[in-house]
Amino acid sequence: RKEVEQDPGPFNVPEGATVAFNCTYSNSASQSFFWYRQDCRKEPKLLMSVYSSGNEDGRFTAQLNRASQYISLLIRDSKLSDSATYLCVVNRNDYKLSFGAGTTVTVRA
Amino acid sequence: NAGVTQTPKFQVLKTGQSMTLQCAQDMNHNSMYWYRQDPGMGLRLIYYSASEGTTDKGEVPNGYNVSRLNKREFSLRLESAAPSQTSVYFCASSEAEVYEQYFGPGTRLTVT
């Protein structure tokens, strides 16, 4: 079983729509969770950390469900510039980070 | 403030050739990492350096070596390139091991 699994998508949504997707992780002892954004042929960039109580950053909301071992990301009022691949990242037992393969989101005009 | 820089941006090698990928960070981070990214797969850790003077193997270290030259610089060497090493290589750094990582722009390597 992969340490971090994501639905690859793509999620095709119109501008202004809400899109949400999850990732699941296998290590119940994980303590650090992040969402990264990766544009085509660019490096991953930190979008937001995910906290136990859930957190928002503008139009982005992240939730953590420890019981079911999944993390979610919700994007409200989608913009064309939100088109990217979103990487779910979780720490492993040895404190290193495991990266999911990514969920691709395409926002159309 | 440049963040994490990598050179070269692109490279084509023939099987058996060697090369060194360079990485430097100016954020005074303790930990540095080398990853490779292949289509449909998550980033895979090749080697990392938790602090200056230490290096350790990651998930896919075979065929690679690293040097943590000083706190700023962490290089990755391919001694005898193979087509299976065709990939995009990213260097990253973080304040400490469990903290968020910051990535360089990547090196696109093709081995023919």
PDB file of C-alpha atoms in Angstrom:
ATOM      1  CA  ARG A   1       0.000   0.000   0.000  1.00  0.00           C
ATOM      2  CA  LYS A   2       1.345   3.467  -0.874  1.00  0.00           C
ATOM      3  CA  GLU A   3       2.039   5.745   2.075  1.00  0.00           C
ATOM      4  CA  VAL A   4       0.012   8.560   0.530  1.00  0.00           C
ATOM      5  CA  GLU A   5      -2.698   7.993  -2.069  1.00  0.00           C
ATOM      6  CA  GLN A   6      -4.495  10.599  -4.119  1.00  0.00           C
ATOM      7  CA  ASP A   7      -7.132  10.543  -6.831  1.00  0.00           C
ATOM      8  CA  PRO A   8      -5.132  11.754  -9.836  1.00  0.00           C
ATOM      9  CA  GLY A   9      -8.161  13.470 -11.377  1.00  0.00           C
ATOM     10  CA  PRO A  10      -8.292  15.538 -13.437  1.00  0.00           C
ATOM     11  CA  PHE A  11     -11.010  17.607 -11.831  1.00  0.00           C
ATOM     12  CA  ASN A  12     -12.344  19.939 -14.519  1.00  0.00           C
ATOM     13  CA  VAL A  13     -14.401  22.760 -13.043  1.00  0.00           C
ATOM     14  CA  PRO A  14     -15.751  26.101 -14.293  1.00  0.00           C
ATOM     15  CA  GLU A  15     -14.552  29.370 -12.839  1.00  0.00           C
ATOM     16  CA  GLY A  16     -16.351  30.189  -9.635  1.00  0.00           C
ATOM     17  CA  ALA A  17     -17.094  26.574  -8.759  1.00  0.00           C
ATOM     18  CA  THR A  18     -16.091  24.749  -5.608  1.00  0.00           C
ATOM     19  CA  VAL A  19     -13.847  21.719  -5.919  1.00  0.00           C
ATOM     20  CA  ALA A  20     -12.789  19.329  -3.177  1.00  0.00           C
ATOM     21  CA  PHE A  21     -10.616  16.269  -3.053  1.00  0.00           C
ATOM     22  CA  ASN A  22      -9.018  13.993  -0.495  1.00  0.00           C
ATOM     23  CA  CYS A  23      -5.910  12.033   0.103  1.00  0.00           C
ATOM     24  CA  THR A  24      -5.452   9.039   2.379  1.00  0.00           C
ATOM     25  CA  TYR A  25      -2.335   8.148   4.339  1.00  0.00           C
ATOM     26  CA  SER A  26      -1.263   4.833   5.813  1.00  0.00           C
ATOM     27  CA  ASN A  27       0.814   5.824   8.833  1.00  0.00           C
ATOM     28  CA  SER A  28      -1.473   6.428  11.800  1.00  0.00           C
ATOM     29  CA  ALA A  29       1.446   7.976  13.706  1.00  0.00           C
ATOM     30  CA  SER A  30       1.933  10.824  11.209  1.00  0.00           C
ATOM     31  CA  GLN A  31       1.949  14.258  12.783  1.00  0.00           C
ATOM     32  CA  SER A  32       2.732  16.711  10.000  1.00  0.00           C
ATOM     33  CA  PHE A  33       0.477  17.290   7.018  1.00  0.00           C
ATOM     34  CA  PHE A  34       0.787  19.689   4.108  1.00  0.00           C
ATOM     35  CA  TRP A  35      -0.735  20.565   0.786  1.00  0.00           C
ATOM     36  CA  TYR A  36       1.696  21.629  -1.926  1.00  0.00           C
ATOM     37  CA  ARG A  37       0.856  23.073  -5.308  1.00  0.00           C
ATOM     38  CA  GLN A  38       2.838  22.201  -8.423  1.00  0.00           C
ATOM     39  CA  ASP A  39       2.395  24.018 -11.707  1.00  0.00           C
ATOM     40  CA  CYS A  40       3.310  22.278 -14.930  1.00  0.00           C
ATOM     41  CA  ARG A  41       7.078  21.761 -15.189  1.00  0.00           C
ATOM     42  CA  LYS A  42       7.700  23.787 -12.018  1.00  0.00           C
ATOM     43  CA  GLU A  43       8.777  22.973  -8.502  1.00  0.00           C
ATOM     44  CA  PRO A  44       6.292  22.128  -5.725  1.00  0.00           C
ATOM     45  CA  LYS A  45       5.400  25.087  -3.524  1.00  0.00           C
ATOM     46  CA  LEU A  46       3.842  24.968  -0.100  1.00  0.00           C
ATOM     47  CA  LEU A  47       0.158  25.864  -0.261  1.00  0.00           C
ATOM     48  CA  MET A  48      -0.716  25.307   3.374  1.00  0.00           C
ATOM     49  CA  SER A  49      -0.018  23.234   6.419  1.00  0.00           C
ATOM     50  CA  VAL A  50      -2.923  21.183   7.761  1.00  0.00           C
ATOM     51  CA  TYR A  51      -3.752  21.431  11.436  1.00  0.00           C
ATOM     52  CA  SER A  52      -5.815  19.055  13.555  1.00  0.00           C
ATOM     53  CA  SER A  53      -8.680  21.500  13.896  1.00  0.00           C
ATOM     54  CA  GLY A  54      -8.773  22.291  10.206  1.00  0.00           C
ATOM     55  CA  ASN A  55      -7.680  25.606   8.767  1.00  0.00           C
ATOM     56  CA  GLU A  56      -8.497  28.138   6.102  1.00  0.00           C
ATOM     57  CA  ASP A  57      -6.330  30.344   3.959  1.00  0.00           C
ATOM     58  CA  GLY A  58      -8.484  32.600   1.842  1.00  0.00           C
ATOM     59  CA  ARG A  59     -10.424  30.421  -0.591  1.00  0.00           C
ATOM     60  CA  PHE A  60      -8.644  27.237   0.518  1.00  0.00           C
ATOM     61  CA  THR A  61      -9.800  25.041   3.385  1.00  0.00           C
ATOM     62  CA  ALA A  62      -7.924  21.991   4.641  1.00  0.00           C
ATOM     63  CA  GLN A  63      -9.333  19.358   6.957  1.00  0.00           C
ATOM     64  CA  LEU A  64      -7.695  16.455   8.743  1.00  0.00           C
ATOM     65  CA  ASN A  65      -9.575  13.310   9.753  1.00  0.00           C
ATOM     66  CA  ARG A  66      -7.265  11.227  11.904  1.00  0.00           C
ATOM     67  CA  ALA A  67      -9.798   8.464  12.574  1.00  0.00           C
ATOM     68  CA  SER A  68     -10.168   7.716   8.873  1.00  0.00           C
ATOM     69  CA  GLN A  69      -6.651   8.855   8.011  1.00  0.00           C
ATOM     70  CA  TYR A  70      -7.456  11.296   5.295  1.00  0.00           C
ATOM     71  CA  ILE A  71      -6.828  14.944   4.497  1.00  0.00           C
ATOM     72  CA  SER A  72      -9.044  17.080   2.337  1.00  0.00           C
ATOM     73  CA  LEU A  73      -8.590  20.289   0.384  1.00  0.00           C
ATOM     74  CA  LEU A  74     -11.480  22.476  -0.697  1.00  0.00           C
ATOM     75  CA  ILE A  75     -11.117  25.369  -3.108  1.00  0.00           C
ATOM     76  CA  ARG A  76     -13.964  27.887  -3.213  1.00  0.00           C
ATOM     77  CA  ASP A  77     -14.696  30.347  -6.020  1.00  0.00           C
ATOM     78  CA  SER A  78     -12.135  28.687  -8.312  1.00  0.00           C
ATOM     79  CA  LYS A  79      -9.932  30.921 -10.442  1.00  0.00           C
ATOM     80  CA  LEU A  80      -8.163  30.060 -13.683  1.00  0.00           C
ATOM     81  CA  SER A  81      -4.921  30.488 -11.768  1.00  0.00           C
ATOM     82  CA  ASP A  82      -5.882  27.600  -9.448  1.00  0.00           C
ATOM     83  CA  SER A  83      -5.216  25.149 -12.287  1.00  0.00           C
ATOM     84  CA  ALA A  84      -2.358  23.016 -11.007  1.00  0.00           C
ATOM     85  CA  THR A  85      -1.495  19.683  -9.467  1.00  0.00           C
ATOM     86  CA  TYR A  86      -2.030  19.518  -5.713  1.00  0.00           C
ATOM     87  CA  LEU A  87       0.300  17.266  -3.750  1.00  0.00           C
ATOM     88  CA  CYS A  88      -0.663  15.757  -0.415  1.00  0.00           C
ATOM     89  CA  VAL A  89       2.330  15.436   1.914  1.00  0.00           C
ATOM     90  CA  VAL A  90       2.588  13.510   5.181  1.00  0.00           C
ATOM     91  CA  ASN A  91       5.507  12.778   7.454  1.00  0.00           C
ATOM     92  CA  ARG A  92       6.719   9.199   7.911  1.00  0.00           C
ATOM     93  CA  ASN A  93       7.919   7.368  11.014  1.00  0.00           C
ATOM     94  CA  ASP A  94      11.452   8.523  10.358  1.00  0.00           C
ATOM     95  CA  TYR A  95      10.242  12.129  10.143  1.00  0.00           C
ATOM     96  CA  LYS A  96      10.818  12.317   6.405  1.00  0.00           C
ATOM     97  CA  LEU A  97       8.013  13.500   4.167  1.00  0.00           C
ATOM     98  CA  SER A  98       6.015  11.251   1.847  1.00  0.00           C
ATOM     99  CA  PHE A  99       4.498  12.860  -1.232  1.00  0.00           C
ATOM    100  CA  GLY A 100       1.382  11.739  -3.012  1.00  0.00           C
ATOM    101  CA  ALA A 101       1.448  11.622  -6.808  1.00  0.00           C
ATOM    102  CA  GLY A 102      -0.925  14.583  -6.964  1.00  0.00           C
ATOM    103  CA  THR A 103      -4.454  15.571  -7.961  1.00  0.00           C
ATOM    104  CA  THR A 104      -4.772  17.652 -11.098  1.00  0.00           C
ATOM    105  CA  VAL A 105      -7.284  20.490 -11.133  1.00  0.00           C
ATOM    106  CA  THR A 106      -8.199  22.358 -14.303  1.00  0.00           C
ATOM    107  CA  VAL A 107     -10.350  25.465 -14.024  1.00  0.00           C
ATOM    108  CA  ARG A 108     -12.004  26.519 -17.287  1.00  0.00           C
ATOM    109  CA  ALA A 109     -13.363  29.908 -18.263  1.00  0.00           C
TER     110      ALA A 109
ATOM    111  CA  ASN B   1      16.604  36.265  -1.348  1.00  0.00           C
ATOM    112  CA  ALA B   2      16.986  33.511  -3.937  1.00  0.00           C
ATOM    113  CA  GLY B   3      15.694  30.607  -1.798  1.00  0.00           C
ATOM    114  CA  VAL B   4      16.878  27.302  -3.268  1.00  0.00           C
ATOM    115  CA  THR B   5      18.866  27.360  -6.501  1.00  0.00           C
ATOM    116  CA  GLN B   6      19.869  24.426  -8.689  1.00  0.00           C
ATOM    117  CA  THR B   7      22.209  24.023 -11.632  1.00  0.00           C
ATOM    118  CA  PRO B   8      21.976  23.006 -14.366  1.00  0.00           C
ATOM    119  CA  LYS B   9      18.338  23.381 -15.415  1.00  0.00           C
ATOM    120  CA  PHE B  10      18.635  20.838 -18.225  1.00  0.00           C
ATOM    121  CA  GLN B  11      21.148  18.122 -19.020  1.00  0.00           C
ATOM    122  CA  VAL B  12      21.467  15.313 -21.529  1.00  0.00           C
ATOM    123  CA  LEU B  13      23.924  12.522 -20.765  1.00  0.00           C
ATOM    124  CA  LYS B  14      24.964   9.389 -22.533  1.00  0.00           C
ATOM    125  CA  THR B  15      24.831   6.096 -20.643  1.00  0.00           C
ATOM    126  CA  GLY B  16      27.927   5.739 -18.494  1.00  0.00           C
ATOM    127  CA  GLN B  17      28.739   9.443 -18.236  1.00  0.00           C
ATOM    128  CA  SER B  18      28.956  11.135 -14.869  1.00  0.00           C
ATOM    129  CA  MET B  19      27.758  14.487 -13.638  1.00  0.00           C
ATOM    130  CA  THR B  20      27.093  16.501 -10.492  1.00  0.00           C
ATOM    131  CA  LEU B  21      23.921  18.426  -9.786  1.00  0.00           C
ATOM    132  CA  GLN B  22      24.473  21.476  -7.616  1.00  0.00           C
ATOM    133  CA  CYS B  23      22.091  22.888  -5.025  1.00  0.00           C
ATOM    134  CA  ALA B  24      22.394  25.879  -2.715  1.00  0.00           C
ATOM    135  CA  GLN B  25      20.033  27.551  -0.254  1.00  0.00           C
ATOM    136  CA  ASP B  26      20.271  30.940   1.409  1.00  0.00           C
ATOM    137  CA  MET B  27      17.613  30.454   4.102  1.00  0.00           C
ATOM    138  CA  ASN B  28      20.035  29.153   6.741  1.00  0.00           C
ATOM    139  CA  HIS B  29      18.181  25.834   6.785  1.00  0.00           C
ATOM    140  CA  ASN B  30      19.691  22.844   8.536  1.00  0.00           C
ATOM    141  CA  SER B  31      18.186  20.058   6.433  1.00  0.00           C
ATOM    142  CA  MET B  32      18.545  19.493   2.714  1.00  0.00           C
ATOM    143  CA  TYR B  33      17.117  16.854   0.385  1.00  0.00           C
ATOM    144  CA  TRP B  34      17.384  15.432  -3.096  1.00  0.00           C
ATOM    145  CA  TYR B  35      14.268  14.017  -4.775  1.00  0.00           C
ATOM    146  CA  ARG B  36      13.432  12.628  -8.153  1.00  0.00           C
ATOM    147  CA  GLN B  37      10.025  12.978  -9.769  1.00  0.00           C
ATOM    148  CA  ASP B  38       8.791  10.590 -12.438  1.00  0.00           C
ATOM    149  CA  PRO B  39       5.444  10.691 -14.250  1.00  0.00           C
ATOM    150  CA  GLY B  40       2.559   9.323 -12.183  1.00  0.00           C
ATOM    151  CA  MET B  41       4.686   8.944  -9.081  1.00  0.00           C
ATOM    152  CA  GLY B  42       5.158  11.076  -6.037  1.00  0.00           C
ATOM    153  CA  LEU B  43       8.467  12.673  -5.276  1.00  0.00           C
ATOM    154  CA  ARG B  44      10.897  10.020  -4.078  1.00  0.00           C
ATOM    155  CA  LEU B  45      13.692  10.817  -1.689  1.00  0.00           C
ATOM    156  CA  ILE B  46      17.164   9.925  -2.955  1.00  0.00           C
ATOM    157  CA  TYR B  47      19.380  11.271  -0.159  1.00  0.00           C
ATOM    158  CA  TYR B  48      19.056  13.785   2.582  1.00  0.00           C
ATOM    159  CA  SER B  49      21.225  15.702   5.004  1.00  0.00           C
ATOM    160  CA  ALA B  50      19.627  16.408   8.354  1.00  0.00           C
ATOM    161  CA  SER B  51      22.390  18.830   9.266  1.00  0.00           C
ATOM    162  CA  GLU B  52      25.777  19.971   8.067  1.00  0.00           C
ATOM    163  CA  GLY B  53      28.213  17.068   8.159  1.00  0.00           C
ATOM    164  CA  THR B  54      25.619  14.296   7.919  1.00  0.00           C
ATOM    165  CA  THR B  55      24.063  12.496   4.975  1.00  0.00           C
ATOM    166  CA  ASP B  56      21.723   9.512   4.813  1.00  0.00           C
ATOM    167  CA  LYS B  57      20.087   7.362   2.184  1.00  0.00           C
ATOM    168  CA  GLY B  58      16.462   7.858   1.233  1.00  0.00           C
ATOM    169  CA  GLU B  59      14.145   5.515  -0.648  1.00  0.00           C
ATOM    170  CA  VAL B  60      16.049   5.293  -3.955  1.00  0.00           C
ATOM    171  CA  PRO B  61      19.789   5.917  -3.337  1.00  0.00           C
ATOM    172  CA  ASN B  62      21.274   3.366  -5.749  1.00  0.00           C
ATOM    173  CA  GLY B  63      23.404   4.960  -8.457  1.00  0.00           C
ATOM    174  CA  TYR B  64      23.790   8.270  -6.602  1.00  0.00           C
ATOM    175  CA  ASN B  65      26.153   9.893  -4.129  1.00  0.00           C
ATOM    176  CA  VAL B  66      25.882  13.178  -2.263  1.00  0.00           C
ATOM    177  CA  SER B  67      28.085  15.722  -0.563  1.00  0.00           C
ATOM    178  CA  ARG B  68      26.988  18.282   1.995  1.00  0.00           C
ATOM    179  CA  LEU B  69      29.723  20.756   1.225  1.00  0.00           C
ATOM    180  CA  ASN B  70      28.681  23.263   3.908  1.00  0.00           C
ATOM    181  CA  LYS B  71      25.421  24.445   5.423  1.00  0.00           C
ATOM    182  CA  ARG B  72      24.365  26.107   2.165  1.00  0.00           C
ATOM    183  CA  GLU B  73      25.318  23.519  -0.457  1.00  0.00           C
ATOM    184  CA  PHE B  74      24.273  19.936  -1.136  1.00  0.00           C
ATOM    185  CA  SER B  75      25.348  18.235  -4.358  1.00  0.00           C
ATOM    186  CA  LEU B  76      24.144  15.043  -6.034  1.00  0.00           C
ATOM    187  CA  ARG B  77      26.473  12.969  -8.183  1.00  0.00           C
ATOM    188  CA  LEU B  78      25.648  10.346 -10.775  1.00  0.00           C
ATOM    189  CA  GLU B  79      28.782   8.278 -11.224  1.00  0.00           C
ATOM    190  CA  SER B  80      27.660   6.241 -14.236  1.00  0.00           C
ATOM    191  CA  ALA B  81      24.372   7.443 -15.649  1.00  0.00           C
ATOM    192  CA  ALA B  82      21.726   4.944 -16.763  1.00  0.00           C
ATOM    193  CA  PRO B  83      18.535   5.530 -18.782  1.00  0.00           C
ATOM    194  CA  SER B  84      16.523   4.666 -15.641  1.00  0.00           C
ATOM    195  CA  GLN B  85      17.900   7.856 -14.103  1.00  0.00           C
ATOM    196  CA  THR B  86      16.077   9.997 -16.654  1.00  0.00           C
ATOM    197  CA  SER B  87      13.936  12.151 -14.392  1.00  0.00           C
ATOM    198  CA  VAL B  88      13.363  15.579 -12.923  1.00  0.00           C
ATOM    199  CA  TYR B  89      15.550  16.167  -9.883  1.00  0.00           C
ATOM    200  CA  PHE B  90      14.543  18.566  -7.140  1.00  0.00           C
ATOM    201  CA  CYS B  91      16.594  19.828  -4.274  1.00  0.00           C
ATOM    202  CA  ALA B  92      14.788  21.048  -1.165  1.00  0.00           C
ATOM    203  CA  SER B  93      15.622  22.476   2.219  1.00  0.00           C
ATOM    204  CA  SER B  94      13.862  22.853   5.545  1.00  0.00           C
ATOM    205  CA  GLU B  95      14.547  24.348   8.920  1.00  0.00           C
ATOM    206  CA  ALA B  96      14.358  20.880  10.458  1.00  0.00           C
ATOM    207  CA  GLU B  97      13.237  17.455   9.376  1.00  0.00           C
ATOM    208  CA  VAL B  98       9.534  17.701  10.176  1.00  0.00           C
ATOM    209  CA  TYR B  99       9.090  21.224   8.914  1.00  0.00           C
ATOM    210  CA  GLU B 100       7.795  22.277   5.513  1.00  0.00           C
ATOM    211  CA  GLN B 101      10.297  22.017   2.696  1.00  0.00           C
ATOM    212  CA  TYR B 102      11.185  24.585   0.071  1.00  0.00           C
ATOM    213  CA  PHE B 103      12.147  23.424  -3.392  1.00  0.00           C
ATOM    214  CA  GLY B 104      14.531  24.531  -6.084  1.00  0.00           C
ATOM    215  CA  PRO B 105      13.400  24.875  -9.717  1.00  0.00           C
ATOM    216  CA  GLY B 106      14.571  21.387 -10.685  1.00  0.00           C
ATOM    217  CA  THR B 107      16.979  19.791 -13.136  1.00  0.00           C
ATOM    218  CA  ARG B 108      15.551  17.904 -16.107  1.00  0.00           C
ATOM    219  CA  LEU B 109      17.946  15.075 -16.853  1.00  0.00           C
ATOM    220  CA  THR B 110      17.772  12.793 -19.870  1.00  0.00           C
ATOM    221  CA  VAL B 111      20.074   9.789 -20.176  1.00  0.00           C
ATOM    222  CA  THR B 112      20.271   8.244 -23.636  1.00  0.00           C
TER     223      THR B 112
END
